[in-house]
């Protein structure tokens, strides 16, 4: 299985900050990477697919990039409602695997 | 508006078989897409269990394949998950989700159902 490693595991930032999360794959996955947001007590929500494409209705402050083994997820200006855990997910190789998650707290 | 709703017993005993159902509304499973199951142990990350297509074609995570059966009932617009020989390690919130085929992204999720394995 392809291992997905996110960093940091948790972070705390202030409203308006620029926040970046990284996701590293154990082998080359091209751009076959998706990102999800999971708010406390809720199901995950798809934010970004194919590394950099925003799902319908997702605010433009969210963005993604990278290729191969190294990927980034960025929130350009943190909002209070962005309190959540964020997961990357690869689909280059079966089985689909997720990163361990990055918990984002608001200062 | 497509909605998914999981249902299940809430509590099962070790070594039993758990059975969960996901009812889909607002979209006919017969029309297409893969439909998947993902689980999340308390306080932990997400684990892909498997997916099923309208035809009954399935894909299972190899780590669970020997114990998992996923099926689809197009007449009732439902998909089902069975997991045999459960242990405490199978305690988790179980989600069903619609899977976008090419990009294998789960874009619509049910709220999840908590399943506890305990005697």
PDB file of C-alpha atoms in Angstrom:
ATOM      1  CA  UNK A   1       0.000   0.000   0.000  1.00  0.00           C
ATOM      2  CA  UNK A   2       1.087   3.577  -0.622  1.00  0.00           C
ATOM      3  CA  UNK A   3       1.711   5.407   2.641  1.00  0.00           C
ATOM      4  CA  UNK A   4       0.598   9.027   2.860  1.00  0.00           C
ATOM      5  CA  UNK A   5       2.321  11.179   5.478  1.00  0.00           C
ATOM      6  CA  UNK A   6       0.925  14.568   6.402  1.00  0.00           C
ATOM      7  CA  UNK A   7       2.700  17.312   8.278  1.00  0.00           C
ATOM      8  CA  UNK A   8       2.220  18.840  10.632  1.00  0.00           C
ATOM      9  CA  UNK A   9      -0.137  16.555  12.568  1.00  0.00           C
ATOM     10  CA  UNK A  10      -1.671  19.615  14.147  1.00  0.00           C
ATOM     11  CA  UNK A  11      -1.295  23.338  13.935  1.00  0.00           C
ATOM     12  CA  UNK A  12      -2.757  26.461  15.426  1.00  0.00           C
ATOM     13  CA  UNK A  13      -3.164  29.664  13.437  1.00  0.00           C
ATOM     14  CA  UNK A  14      -4.967  32.984  13.607  1.00  0.00           C
ATOM     15  CA  UNK A  15      -7.808  34.242  11.475  1.00  0.00           C
ATOM     16  CA  UNK A  16      -6.379  35.760   8.320  1.00  0.00           C
ATOM     17  CA  UNK A  17      -3.203  33.660   8.387  1.00  0.00           C
ATOM     18  CA  UNK A  18      -1.927  31.715   5.419  1.00  0.00           C
ATOM     19  CA  UNK A  19      -1.833  28.021   6.302  1.00  0.00           C
ATOM     20  CA  UNK A  20      -0.044  25.244   4.430  1.00  0.00           C
ATOM     21  CA  UNK A  21      -0.240  21.493   4.995  1.00  0.00           C
ATOM     22  CA  UNK A  22       2.009  19.020   3.235  1.00  0.00           C
ATOM     23  CA  UNK A  23       1.326  15.458   2.167  1.00  0.00           C
ATOM     24  CA  UNK A  24       4.078  13.088   1.106  1.00  0.00           C
ATOM     25  CA  UNK A  25       3.490   9.818  -0.721  1.00  0.00           C
ATOM     26  CA  UNK A  26       5.729   6.777  -0.255  1.00  0.00           C
ATOM     27  CA  UNK A  27       6.018   6.507  -4.048  1.00  0.00           C
ATOM     28  CA  UNK A  28       5.217   8.550  -7.130  1.00  0.00           C
ATOM     29  CA  UNK A  29       1.461   9.048  -7.480  1.00  0.00           C
ATOM     30  CA  UNK A  30       1.494  11.580 -10.311  1.00  0.00           C
ATOM     31  CA  UNK A  31      -1.227  14.079  -9.495  1.00  0.00           C
ATOM     32  CA  UNK A  32      -3.694  11.484  -8.268  1.00  0.00           C
ATOM     33  CA  UNK A  33      -4.417  13.197  -4.980  1.00  0.00           C
ATOM     34  CA  UNK A  34      -7.548  14.512  -3.291  1.00  0.00           C
ATOM     35  CA  UNK A  35      -8.074  16.621  -0.157  1.00  0.00           C
ATOM     36  CA  UNK A  36     -10.915  16.475   2.370  1.00  0.00           C
ATOM     37  CA  UNK A  37     -12.076  18.610   5.270  1.00  0.00           C
ATOM     38  CA  UNK A  38     -13.684  16.971   8.280  1.00  0.00           C
ATOM     39  CA  UNK A  39     -15.337  19.199  10.854  1.00  0.00           C
ATOM     40  CA  UNK A  40     -15.838  17.827  14.382  1.00  0.00           C
ATOM     41  CA  UNK A  41     -18.557  15.202  14.507  1.00  0.00           C
ATOM     42  CA  UNK A  42     -19.224  15.392  10.763  1.00  0.00           C
ATOM     43  CA  UNK A  43     -18.459  13.344   7.678  1.00  0.00           C
ATOM     44  CA  UNK A  44     -15.534  14.372   5.509  1.00  0.00           C
ATOM     45  CA  UNK A  45     -16.152  16.798   2.679  1.00  0.00           C
ATOM     46  CA  UNK A  46     -14.304  16.743  -0.630  1.00  0.00           C
ATOM     47  CA  UNK A  47     -12.463  20.020  -1.210  1.00  0.00           C
ATOM     48  CA  UNK A  48      -9.892  19.361  -3.936  1.00  0.00           C
ATOM     49  CA  UNK A  49      -9.506  16.597  -6.520  1.00  0.00           C
ATOM     50  CA  UNK A  50      -6.690  15.796  -8.920  1.00  0.00           C
ATOM     51  CA  UNK A  51      -4.246  17.779  -6.759  1.00  0.00           C
ATOM     52  CA  UNK A  52      -5.497  21.259  -7.587  1.00  0.00           C
ATOM     53  CA  UNK A  53      -9.134  21.274  -8.740  1.00  0.00           C
ATOM     54  CA  UNK A  54     -11.696  22.739  -6.359  1.00  0.00           C
ATOM     55  CA  UNK A  55     -14.912  20.802  -5.965  1.00  0.00           C
ATOM     56  CA  UNK A  56     -18.132  22.678  -6.679  1.00  0.00           C
ATOM     57  CA  UNK A  57     -18.861  25.438  -4.187  1.00  0.00           C
ATOM     58  CA  UNK A  58     -15.504  25.274  -2.413  1.00  0.00           C
ATOM     59  CA  UNK A  59     -14.193  28.759  -1.567  1.00  0.00           C
ATOM     60  CA  UNK A  60     -11.256  30.021  -3.585  1.00  0.00           C
ATOM     61  CA  UNK A  61      -9.126  30.552  -0.470  1.00  0.00           C
ATOM     62  CA  UNK A  62      -8.438  26.806  -0.632  1.00  0.00           C
ATOM     63  CA  UNK A  63      -5.842  25.577  -3.089  1.00  0.00           C
ATOM     64  CA  UNK A  64      -3.675  22.552  -3.760  1.00  0.00           C
ATOM     65  CA  UNK A  65      -0.477  21.809  -5.620  1.00  0.00           C
ATOM     66  CA  UNK A  66       2.394  19.444  -6.150  1.00  0.00           C
ATOM     67  CA  UNK A  67       3.063  16.270  -8.071  1.00  0.00           C
ATOM     68  CA  UNK A  68       4.894  12.987  -7.759  1.00  0.00           C
ATOM     69  CA  UNK A  69       5.467  12.440  -4.052  1.00  0.00           C
ATOM     70  CA  UNK A  70       5.102  15.928  -2.543  1.00  0.00           C
ATOM     71  CA  UNK A  71       1.880  17.865  -2.301  1.00  0.00           C
ATOM     72  CA  UNK A  72       0.600  20.968  -0.548  1.00  0.00           C
ATOM     73  CA  UNK A  73      -2.764  22.211   0.635  1.00  0.00           C
ATOM     74  CA  UNK A  74      -3.095  25.920   1.357  1.00  0.00           C
ATOM     75  CA  UNK A  75      -5.671  28.177   2.936  1.00  0.00           C
ATOM     76  CA  UNK A  76      -4.792  31.698   1.821  1.00  0.00           C
ATOM     77  CA  UNK A  77      -6.673  33.534   4.571  1.00  0.00           C
ATOM     78  CA  UNK A  78      -7.841  31.397   7.471  1.00  0.00           C
ATOM     79  CA  UNK A  79     -11.474  31.777   8.518  1.00  0.00           C
ATOM     80  CA  UNK A  80     -13.084  30.679  11.803  1.00  0.00           C
ATOM     81  CA  UNK A  81     -15.179  28.062   9.982  1.00  0.00           C
ATOM     82  CA  UNK A  82     -11.996  26.357   8.734  1.00  0.00           C
ATOM     83  CA  UNK A  83     -11.575  24.675  12.122  1.00  0.00           C
ATOM     84  CA  UNK A  84     -11.317  21.038  11.045  1.00  0.00           C
ATOM     85  CA  UNK A  85      -9.075  18.077  10.333  1.00  0.00           C
ATOM     86  CA  UNK A  86      -7.760  17.843   6.783  1.00  0.00           C
ATOM     87  CA  UNK A  87      -6.915  14.602   4.986  1.00  0.00           C
ATOM     88  CA  UNK A  88      -5.105  13.835   1.765  1.00  0.00           C
ATOM     89  CA  UNK A  89      -6.043  10.725  -0.223  1.00  0.00           C
ATOM     90  CA  UNK A  90      -4.196   9.009  -3.071  1.00  0.00           C
ATOM     91  CA  UNK A  91      -5.852   6.985  -5.796  1.00  0.00           C
ATOM     92  CA  UNK A  92      -2.930   6.142  -8.041  1.00  0.00           C
ATOM     93  CA  UNK A  93      -2.610   2.635  -6.633  1.00  0.00           C
ATOM     94  CA  UNK A  94      -5.208   0.327  -5.133  1.00  0.00           C
ATOM     95  CA  UNK A  95      -6.158   0.386  -2.333  1.00  0.00           C
ATOM     96  CA  UNK A  96      -7.065   4.008  -1.879  1.00  0.00           C
ATOM     97  CA  UNK A  97      -5.190   5.337   1.160  1.00  0.00           C
ATOM     98  CA  UNK A  98      -5.510   8.447   3.289  1.00  0.00           C
ATOM     99  CA  UNK A  99      -3.027  10.515   5.216  1.00  0.00           C
ATOM    100  CA  UNK A 100      -3.279  10.454   9.001  1.00  0.00           C
ATOM    101  CA  UNK A 101      -4.836  13.913   9.076  1.00  0.00           C
ATOM    102  CA  UNK A 102      -3.836  17.430  10.111  1.00  0.00           C
ATOM    103  CA  UNK A 103      -5.849  19.030  12.887  1.00  0.00           C
ATOM    104  CA  UNK A 104      -6.217  22.774  12.377  1.00  0.00           C
ATOM    105  CA  UNK A 105      -7.047  24.928  15.378  1.00  0.00           C
ATOM    106  CA  UNK A 106      -7.890  28.601  15.431  1.00  0.00           C
ATOM    107  CA  UNK A 107      -5.945  30.737  17.917  1.00  0.00           C
TER     108      UNK A 107
ATOM    109  CA  UNK B   1     -30.229  16.533  -3.897  1.00  0.00           C
ATOM    110  CA  UNK B   2     -28.371  13.288  -3.371  1.00  0.00           C
ATOM    111  CA  UNK B   3     -28.376  12.017   0.200  1.00  0.00           C
ATOM    112  CA  UNK B   4     -26.952   8.907   1.828  1.00  0.00           C
ATOM    113  CA  UNK B   5     -27.984   7.441   5.156  1.00  0.00           C
ATOM    114  CA  UNK B   6     -26.252   4.590   6.936  1.00  0.00           C
ATOM    115  CA  UNK B   7     -28.063   2.274   9.322  1.00  0.00           C
ATOM    116  CA  UNK B   8     -26.896  -0.549  11.539  1.00  0.00           C
ATOM    117  CA  UNK B   9     -27.184  -2.303  14.909  1.00  0.00           C
ATOM    118  CA  UNK B  10     -24.854   0.013  16.850  1.00  0.00           C
ATOM    119  CA  UNK B  11     -23.417  -2.845  18.909  1.00  0.00           C
ATOM    120  CA  UNK B  12     -22.158  -6.270  17.861  1.00  0.00           C
ATOM    121  CA  UNK B  13     -20.370  -9.013  19.768  1.00  0.00           C
ATOM    122  CA  UNK B  14     -16.833 -10.162  19.009  1.00  0.00           C
ATOM    123  CA  UNK B  15     -16.681 -12.885  16.339  1.00  0.00           C
ATOM    124  CA  UNK B  16     -20.114 -11.900  14.993  1.00  0.00           C
ATOM    125  CA  UNK B  17     -20.820 -10.523  11.527  1.00  0.00           C
ATOM    126  CA  UNK B  18     -21.751  -6.876  11.276  1.00  0.00           C
ATOM    127  CA  UNK B  19     -24.254  -5.769   8.673  1.00  0.00           C
ATOM    128  CA  UNK B  20     -24.764  -2.173   7.612  1.00  0.00           C
ATOM    129  CA  UNK B  21     -27.060  -0.636   5.028  1.00  0.00           C
ATOM    130  CA  UNK B  22     -26.747   2.636   3.158  1.00  0.00           C
ATOM    131  CA  UNK B  23     -29.926   4.075   1.650  1.00  0.00           C
ATOM    132  CA  UNK B  24     -29.467   6.483  -1.236  1.00  0.00           C
ATOM    133  CA  UNK B  25     -32.059   9.138  -2.051  1.00  0.00           C
ATOM    134  CA  UNK B  26     -32.183  11.718  -4.811  1.00  0.00           C
ATOM    135  CA  UNK B  27     -30.262   9.521  -7.231  1.00  0.00           C
ATOM    136  CA  UNK B  28     -30.773   6.052  -8.650  1.00  0.00           C
ATOM    137  CA  UNK B  29     -27.858   3.704  -8.010  1.00  0.00           C
ATOM    138  CA  UNK B  30     -28.799   2.064 -11.332  1.00  0.00           C
ATOM    139  CA  UNK B  31     -27.752   5.247 -13.130  1.00  0.00           C
ATOM    140  CA  UNK B  32     -24.082   4.772 -12.368  1.00  0.00           C
ATOM    141  CA  UNK B  33     -21.141   5.648 -10.104  1.00  0.00           C
ATOM    142  CA  UNK B  34     -19.292   3.467  -7.684  1.00  0.00           C
ATOM    143  CA  UNK B  35     -20.487   3.532  -4.062  1.00  0.00           C
ATOM    144  CA  UNK B  36     -18.022   3.025  -1.268  1.00  0.00           C
ATOM    145  CA  UNK B  37     -17.592   2.291   2.413  1.00  0.00           C
ATOM    146  CA  UNK B  38     -14.995   4.052   4.564  1.00  0.00           C
ATOM    147  CA  UNK B  39     -14.505   3.718   8.295  1.00  0.00           C
ATOM    148  CA  UNK B  40     -12.933   5.807  11.047  1.00  0.00           C
ATOM    149  CA  UNK B  41     -11.982   4.382  14.466  1.00  0.00           C
ATOM    150  CA  UNK B  42     -12.586   6.786  17.346  1.00  0.00           C
ATOM    151  CA  UNK B  43     -10.004   9.571  17.293  1.00  0.00           C
ATOM    152  CA  UNK B  44      -8.223   8.111  14.277  1.00  0.00           C
ATOM    153  CA  UNK B  45      -7.994   8.545  10.521  1.00  0.00           C
ATOM    154  CA  UNK B  46      -9.932   7.217   7.553  1.00  0.00           C
ATOM    155  CA  UNK B  47      -9.671   3.686   6.165  1.00  0.00           C
ATOM    156  CA  UNK B  48     -11.067   2.647   2.789  1.00  0.00           C
ATOM    157  CA  UNK B  49     -13.046  -0.598   2.992  1.00  0.00           C
ATOM    158  CA  UNK B  50     -14.283  -1.111  -0.555  1.00  0.00           C
ATOM    159  CA  UNK B  51     -16.623  -0.080  -3.354  1.00  0.00           C
ATOM    160  CA  UNK B  52     -19.430  -1.521  -5.458  1.00  0.00           C
ATOM    161  CA  UNK B  53     -20.827  -0.625  -8.887  1.00  0.00           C
ATOM    162  CA  UNK B  54     -24.447  -0.926 -10.002  1.00  0.00           C
ATOM    163  CA  UNK B  55     -23.573  -4.184 -11.781  1.00  0.00           C
ATOM    164  CA  UNK B  56     -22.361  -5.693  -8.524  1.00  0.00           C
ATOM    165  CA  UNK B  57     -18.688  -5.370  -9.431  1.00  0.00           C
ATOM    166  CA  UNK B  58     -16.698  -4.856  -6.257  1.00  0.00           C
ATOM    167  CA  UNK B  59     -13.278  -3.667  -5.148  1.00  0.00           C
ATOM    168  CA  UNK B  60     -12.079  -4.513  -1.642  1.00  0.00           C
ATOM    169  CA  UNK B  61      -9.181  -3.269   0.436  1.00  0.00           C
ATOM    170  CA  UNK B  62      -6.833  -6.287   0.566  1.00  0.00           C
ATOM    171  CA  UNK B  63      -6.388  -5.786   4.314  1.00  0.00           C
ATOM    172  CA  UNK B  64     -10.082  -6.599   4.829  1.00  0.00           C
ATOM    173  CA  UNK B  65     -10.899  -8.621   1.733  1.00  0.00           C
ATOM    174  CA  UNK B  66     -11.165 -11.989   3.481  1.00  0.00           C
ATOM    175  CA  UNK B  67     -13.875 -10.653   5.801  1.00  0.00           C
ATOM    176  CA  UNK B  68     -15.786  -8.130   3.675  1.00  0.00           C
ATOM    177  CA  UNK B  69     -18.778  -8.389   1.375  1.00  0.00           C
ATOM    178  CA  UNK B  70     -20.264  -5.308  -0.263  1.00  0.00           C
ATOM    179  CA  UNK B  71     -23.408  -5.592  -2.339  1.00  0.00           C
ATOM    180  CA  UNK B  72     -25.927  -3.367  -4.070  1.00  0.00           C
ATOM    181  CA  UNK B  73     -29.720  -3.620  -4.150  1.00  0.00           C
ATOM    182  CA  UNK B  74     -30.865  -1.442  -7.024  1.00  0.00           C
ATOM    183  CA  UNK B  75     -34.554  -2.140  -6.425  1.00  0.00           C
ATOM    184  CA  UNK B  76     -34.340  -0.543  -2.977  1.00  0.00           C
ATOM    185  CA  UNK B  77     -31.563   1.879  -3.939  1.00  0.00           C
ATOM    186  CA  UNK B  78     -29.318   0.571  -1.195  1.00  0.00           C
ATOM    187  CA  UNK B  79     -25.832  -0.753  -0.715  1.00  0.00           C
ATOM    188  CA  UNK B  80     -24.796  -3.076   2.072  1.00  0.00           C
ATOM    189  CA  UNK B  81     -21.660  -3.956   3.984  1.00  0.00           C
ATOM    190  CA  UNK B  82     -21.007  -7.196   5.811  1.00  0.00           C
ATOM    191  CA  UNK B  83     -17.858  -7.693   7.891  1.00  0.00           C
ATOM    192  CA  UNK B  84     -17.329 -11.077   9.489  1.00  0.00           C
ATOM    193  CA  UNK B  85     -15.398 -12.192  12.564  1.00  0.00           C
ATOM    194  CA  UNK B  86     -15.356  -8.718  14.067  1.00  0.00           C
ATOM    195  CA  UNK B  87     -13.053  -7.694  16.886  1.00  0.00           C
ATOM    196  CA  UNK B  88     -12.670  -4.557  18.977  1.00  0.00           C
ATOM    197  CA  UNK B  89     -10.403  -3.217  16.222  1.00  0.00           C
ATOM    198  CA  UNK B  90     -13.476  -2.945  13.981  1.00  0.00           C
ATOM    199  CA  UNK B  91     -15.098  -0.413  16.315  1.00  0.00           C
ATOM    200  CA  UNK B  92     -15.502   2.702  14.206  1.00  0.00           C
ATOM    201  CA  UNK B  93     -17.807   5.148  12.520  1.00  0.00           C
ATOM    202  CA  UNK B  94     -18.765   3.626   9.188  1.00  0.00           C
ATOM    203  CA  UNK B  95     -19.491   5.933   6.263  1.00  0.00           C
ATOM    204  CA  UNK B  96     -20.967   5.233   2.873  1.00  0.00           C
ATOM    205  CA  UNK B  97     -20.098   7.617   0.074  1.00  0.00           C
ATOM    206  CA  UNK B  98     -20.526   8.159  -3.652  1.00  0.00           C
ATOM    207  CA  UNK B  99     -17.280   7.655  -5.510  1.00  0.00           C
ATOM    208  CA  UNK B 100     -16.443   9.634  -8.625  1.00  0.00           C
ATOM    209  CA  UNK B 101     -15.038   6.908 -10.839  1.00  0.00           C
ATOM    210  CA  UNK B 102     -12.070   8.375 -12.683  1.00  0.00           C
ATOM    211  CA  UNK B 103     -10.716  10.549  -9.884  1.00  0.00           C
ATOM    212  CA  UNK B 104     -11.806   8.091  -7.182  1.00  0.00           C
ATOM    213  CA  UNK B 105     -12.909  10.925  -4.938  1.00  0.00           C
ATOM    214  CA  UNK B 106     -15.764  10.554  -2.501  1.00  0.00           C
ATOM    215  CA  UNK B 107     -17.888  13.613  -3.145  1.00  0.00           C
ATOM    216  CA  UNK B 108     -21.089  12.809  -1.257  1.00  0.00           C
ATOM    217  CA  UNK B 109     -21.057  11.163   2.174  1.00  0.00           C
ATOM    218  CA  UNK B 110     -23.604   9.881   4.615  1.00  0.00           C
ATOM    219  CA  UNK B 111     -23.456  11.189   8.198  1.00  0.00           C
ATOM    220  CA  UNK B 112     -21.946   7.903   9.366  1.00  0.00           C
ATOM    221  CA  UNK B 113     -23.051   5.264  11.837  1.00  0.00           C
ATOM    222  CA  UNK B 114     -21.109   4.278  14.947  1.00  0.00           C
ATOM    223  CA  UNK B 115     -20.503   0.598  15.396  1.00  0.00           C
ATOM    224  CA  UNK B 116     -19.089  -0.776  18.642  1.00  0.00           C
ATOM    225  CA  UNK B 117     -17.754  -4.300  19.012  1.00  0.00           C
ATOM    226  CA  UNK B 118     -18.114  -5.437  22.598  1.00  0.00           C
ATOM    227  CA  UNK B 119     -19.384  -8.401  24.567  1.00  0.00           C
TER     228      UNK B 119
END
